[in-house]
Amino acid sequence: MMQRRHLIAVLAGLPVSLHAQGEAELVLVVGVGSGLQSLTRGQAVGYFTGRLRSLPNGELAVPLDLPSGHPVRERFYRLLTGLGPPQMNSYWARLAFSGQTQPPQVMDSEAALVRSLRDNPRSIGYLPRAQLDDRLRVLLAVTRAEA
Amino acid sequence: MESTHCIRPVPGLAAVVTAMATAMAMALTVMPATAQVETPDEPPAWRFSGYYTLGHSALQSSAARHFARDQSQLQPSGWEQDSRLGLQLDGRLSPTLSATVQGVIRHHVPSTPLSQRIEWAFLRWTPSEAWQIRLGRTSPDLYLYADVRSVGIAYPWVRPSQEFYAWMPLQSMDGVDATRLWSRGDANWRLKLSFGHASTKLAAQDSGVSAQGKLHAIRAATLTRETPTWTVKATYLKARLDLRDASYLVALGQGLAQLQALTLPVLPVLAAEAGQLRQGLGVNSDVRYLSLGTQHDLNDWLVTAEWSATLGYTRRQYLSIGHRLGAFTPFVLAGQSRLIEPAYTAPGHWAAQLAPLVGSVAAAQAVGLGAAAAGASNLGRISQRSLGIGVRWDLRANLALKLQHDHVQIQADGRALWAMRPGYDNADFRARVWSLALDGSF
């Protein structure tokens, strides 16, 4: 489906990356080696707002972020929490500089994030669904919070 | 009590920088041992981060010449009230054990010990998702923004409400806290119990008098309900306030105690008045704080309100409403600090009562003692209200520019945050403050 949309976009002369980032469904993913099979929305919020630290097997979870300013990252947090980049930064400043917890580990690129997901069974990340491959497992489709 | 007239604070900054660099260098020396067990896919075991504010304030008042952001400052200049640099090092020692050190380079009351300029230094043990125990120097977590009062990027204003936060007696606390965490629906709950003691250098702006304020036997309970968009917090704290190492206050207290003992059999009313003045010095007394706060950040509206009482002494409250319009967040901020007890007055009537007993010279000395005690007791009073408007402009996710204008009405007997111009006639007065600040984090 996504490939077809990309093809239509290319044929229409539209910038593919912008189209994909603006429209593509975002999903929470782990590597196939992870013990996580699914997540509730509340758990997803917990992992990416520093309120949930451990995986069901007791190991420390490693939530991963894309770089600051990355459009997928901005969209992910807007969908998950309703907050934009400055508000998320203020939120993390309150938590980090009050000694409570640290924000997710920032990866250099989507490729680096995918690599970490494949290699580390404790990593949790988010990606456009179009970038999935058979070594990643979808936990949750990230949609806008209901009012 | 020591006088700190005309002493400027700058030399202390170099010492703070040196101490922080030393502490962080010591921490970094143990990094390789931890790094050896890391893989490229693990988060770093050590994390260095920080925040800063470059701020300037301009005061317009016919009565006042200086104001302070809080009582840990003494007559700061326009650049010193809000400018600061915070540096933090977090270390992950094991899956359940971590360490945090944070120092803040900012204006302090001169002669503030170096050890009191480190705001955080603790070990945290997290045995499970449900429990967290911290040992070392932490924040008392008394108000909504108590833990991040220095972190400008974390709030919309140039500074948290002066009426509410300027008198916060605890900057940091040495001790232990235990937190129980649980979730219910989309909300996270935290119940934190804290035990410890605190020491903070405090100053009265006009007199320049400073004292080492100590709180012993701190016992606090904080209940917080939190979602990313809504926080509600309630705190109760009890402690023993101790100013006994302020020699000036000790001398006044001893003098009043002697007067109390001498006059009790023959002038019980006067003895009681002397006792009240002695208690007002706050040399060694119990204090209890109660506070409630809420912060709502939803649909581009940001509403924050807090109420607090120092039981038997003061009431403080503020309300802020902001509305996010793209990168701009205009806001209004209204605050009030109100004292329940009237100010202490010099006991001029003692002269006539004491003169027949001890002679006019000694009676005059007793009146002088009472007047000095009344003056000292009134030094720390904050009674004022303000209305501010401003705007925060988010230049980037981690950089914001803020402009704020405050109109402040100060009562004559509650001006601990203000240093007066010569010839001030001891009446209520008004002040306007313009503030500009650039806040960032890294």
GROMACS .gro file of N, CA, C and O in nm, chain B residues 56-97:
model
  168
  203HIS      N    1   1.816   3.996   3.222
  203HIS     CA    2   1.839   4.132   3.272
  203HIS      C    3   1.706   4.191   3.315
  203HIS      O    4   1.605   4.176   3.246
  204SER      N    5   1.707   4.260   3.430
  204SER     CA    6   1.587   4.323   3.482
  204SER      C    7   1.612   4.471   3.506
  204SER      O    8   1.722   4.509   3.547
  205ALA      N    9   1.510   4.550   3.481
  205ALA     CA   10   1.518   4.694   3.509
  205ALA      C   11   1.407   4.729   3.606
  205ALA      O   12   1.289   4.698   3.583
  206LEU      N   13   1.445   4.793   3.719
  206LEU     CA   14   1.351   4.827   3.824
  206LEU      C   15   1.314   4.975   3.815
  206LEU      O   16   1.403   5.060   3.808
  207GLN      N   17   1.185   5.004   3.814
  207GLN     CA   18   1.137   5.142   3.815
  207GLN      C   19   1.059   5.164   3.944
  207GLN      O   20   0.950   5.106   3.961
  208SER      N   21   1.117   5.242   4.035
  208SER     CA   22   1.049   5.269   4.161
  208SER      C   23   1.110   5.393   4.224
  208SER      O   24   1.233   5.410   4.223
  209SER      N   25   1.024   5.477   4.280
  209SER     CA   26   1.077   5.594   4.350
  209SER      C   27   1.124   5.557   4.489
  209SER      O   28   1.194   5.634   4.554
  210ALA      N   29   1.088   5.439   4.538
  210ALA     CA   30   1.121   5.399   4.674
  210ALA      C   31   1.234   5.296   4.682
  210ALA      O   32   1.316   5.301   4.771
  211ALA      N   33   1.237   5.202   4.587
  211ALA     CA   34   1.333   5.091   4.597
  211ALA      C   35   1.444   5.106   4.493
  211ALA      O   36   1.423   5.160   4.384
  212ARG      N   37   1.562   5.056   4.529
  212ARG     CA   38   1.675   5.063   4.436
  212ARG      C   39   1.722   4.925   4.392
  212ARG      O   40   1.793   4.911   4.295
  213HIS      N   41   1.685   4.818   4.463
  213HIS     CA   42   1.722   4.681   4.428
  213HIS      C   43   1.605   4.590   4.461
  213HIS      O   44   1.527   4.619   4.552
  214PHE      N   45   1.595   4.480   4.391
  214PHE     CA   46   1.506   4.374   4.437
  214PHE      C   47   1.578   4.241   4.416
  214PHE      O   48   1.671   4.230   4.338
  215ALA      N   49   1.532   4.140   4.490
  215ALA     CA   50   1.593   4.007   4.480
  215ALA      C   51   1.490   3.908   4.428
  215ALA      O   52   1.371   3.920   4.456
  216ARG      N   53   1.537   3.812   4.352
  216ARG     CA   54   1.450   3.704   4.304
  216ARG      C   55   1.401   3.619   4.420
  216ARG      O   56   1.288   3.574   4.422
  217ASP      N   57   1.490   3.598   4.518
  217ASP     CA   58   1.453   3.525   4.639
  217ASP      C   59   1.549   3.563   4.749
  217ASP      O   60   1.643   3.640   4.728
  218GLN      N   61   1.528   3.507   4.869
  218GLN     CA   62   1.606   3.550   4.984
  218GLN      C   63   1.744   3.487   4.991
  218GLN      O   64   1.817   3.511   5.086
  219SER      N   65   1.780   3.408   4.891
  219SER     CA   66   1.917   3.357   4.888
  219SER      C   67   2.009   3.453   4.813
  219SER      O   68   2.127   3.426   4.797
  220GLN      N   69   1.953   3.567   4.768
  220GLN     CA   70   2.033   3.670   4.702
  220GLN      C   71   2.044   3.792   4.793
  220GLN      O   72   1.964   3.810   4.884
  221LEU      N   73   2.144   3.875   4.767
  221LEU     CA   74   2.157   4.000   4.841
  221LEU      C   75   2.186   4.113   4.743
  221LEU      O   76   2.294   4.117   4.683
  222GLN      N   77   2.090   4.200   4.727
  222GLN     CA   78   2.103   4.319   4.643
  222GLN      C   79   2.170   4.289   4.509
  222GLN      O   80   2.271   4.349   4.473
  223PRO      N   81   2.115   4.196   4.434
  223PRO     CA   82   2.176   4.163   4.305
  223PRO      C   83   2.156   4.275   4.203
  223PRO      O   84   2.060   4.353   4.212
  224SER      N   85   2.245   4.281   4.107
  224SER     CA   86   2.230   4.378   3.999
  224SER      C   87   2.126   4.327   3.901
  224SER      O   88   2.077   4.214   3.911
  225GLY      N   89   2.095   4.410   3.801
  225GLY     CA   90   1.995   4.372   3.702
  225GLY      C   91   2.031   4.247   3.624
  225GLY      O   92   1.944   4.174   3.577
  226TRP      N   93   2.161   4.220   3.608
  226TRP     CA   94   2.205   4.100   3.536
  226TRP      C   95   2.207   3.977   3.625
  226TRP      O   96   2.210   3.864   3.576
  227GLU      N   97   2.212   4.000   3.758
  227GLU     CA   98   2.236   3.887   3.850
  227GLU      C   99   2.110   3.818   3.901
  227GLU      O  100   2.118   3.706   3.950
  228GLN      N  101   1.995   3.886   3.893
  228GLN     CA  102   1.875   3.825   3.952
  228GLN      C  103   1.842   3.690   3.889
  228GLN      O  104   1.810   3.593   3.957
  229ASP      N  105   1.848   3.685   3.757
  229ASP     CA  106   1.798   3.566   3.688
  229ASP      C  107   1.906   3.488   3.613
  229ASP      O  108   1.882   3.372   3.576
  230SER      N  109   2.021   3.547   3.586
  230SER     CA  110   2.123   3.477   3.508
  230SER      C  111   2.182   3.362   3.588
  230SER      O  112   2.210   3.375   3.708
  231ARG      N  113   2.200   3.250   3.523
  231ARG     CA  114   2.253   3.132   3.592
  231ARG      C  115   2.297   3.027   3.492
  231ARG      O  116   2.258   3.029   3.375
  232LEU      N  117   2.378   2.936   3.541
  232LEU     CA  118   2.422   2.822   3.461
  232LEU      C  119   2.416   2.698   3.549
  232LEU      O  120   2.478   2.693   3.654
  233GLY      N  121   2.339   2.600   3.505
  233GLY     CA  122   2.329   2.474   3.580
  233GLY      C  123   2.396   2.362   3.503
  233GLY      O  124   2.375   2.349   3.382
  234LEU      N  125   2.477   2.284   3.571
  234LEU     CA  126   2.547   2.172   3.509
  234LEU      C  127   2.514   2.044   3.585
  234LEU      O  128   2.518   2.043   3.710
  235GLN      N  129   2.481   1.940   3.512
  235GLN     CA  130   2.439   1.816   3.577
  235GLN      C  131   2.509   1.697   3.515
  235GLN      O  132   2.527   1.689   3.393
  236LEU      N  133   2.549   1.606   3.600
  236LEU     CA  134   2.608   1.480   3.556
  236LEU      C  135   2.526   1.366   3.615
  236LEU      O  136   2.506   1.359   3.736
  237ASP      N  137   2.476   1.280   3.526
  237ASP     CA  138   2.401   1.162   3.570
  237ASP      C  139   2.481   1.038   3.536
  237ASP      O  140   2.533   1.025   3.425
  238GLY      N  141   2.489   0.947   3.629
  238GLY     CA  142   2.561   0.823   3.605
  238GLY      C  143   2.475   0.702   3.634
  238GLY      O  144   2.401   0.700   3.734
  239ARG      N  145   2.481   0.604   3.546
  239ARG     CA  146   2.409   0.478   3.567
  239ARG      C  147   2.510   0.376   3.615
  239ARG      O  148   2.595   0.330   3.539
  240LEU      N  149   2.504   0.346   3.744
  240LEU     CA  150   2.605   0.258   3.804
  240LEU      C  151   2.568   0.111   3.788
  240LEU      O  152   2.656   0.026   3.782
  241SER      N  153   2.440   0.084   3.784
  241SER     CA  154   2.389  -0.052   3.762
  241SER      C  155   2.244  -0.037   3.718
  241SER      O  156   2.191   0.074   3.719
  242PRO      N  157   2.178  -0.145   3.679
  242PRO     CA  158   2.038  -0.130   3.636
  242PRO      C  159   1.948  -0.068   3.743
  242PRO      O  160   1.846  -0.009   3.711
  243THR      N  161   1.985  -0.080   3.870
  243THR     CA  162   1.898  -0.026   3.974
  243THR      C  163   1.960   0.090   4.052
  243THR      O  164   1.896   0.147   4.138
  244LEU      N  165   2.085   0.123   4.022
  244LEU     CA  166   2.154   0.226   4.099
  244LEU      C  167   2.206   0.335   4.007
  244LEU      O  168   2.272   0.306   3.905
   0.00000   0.00000   0.00000
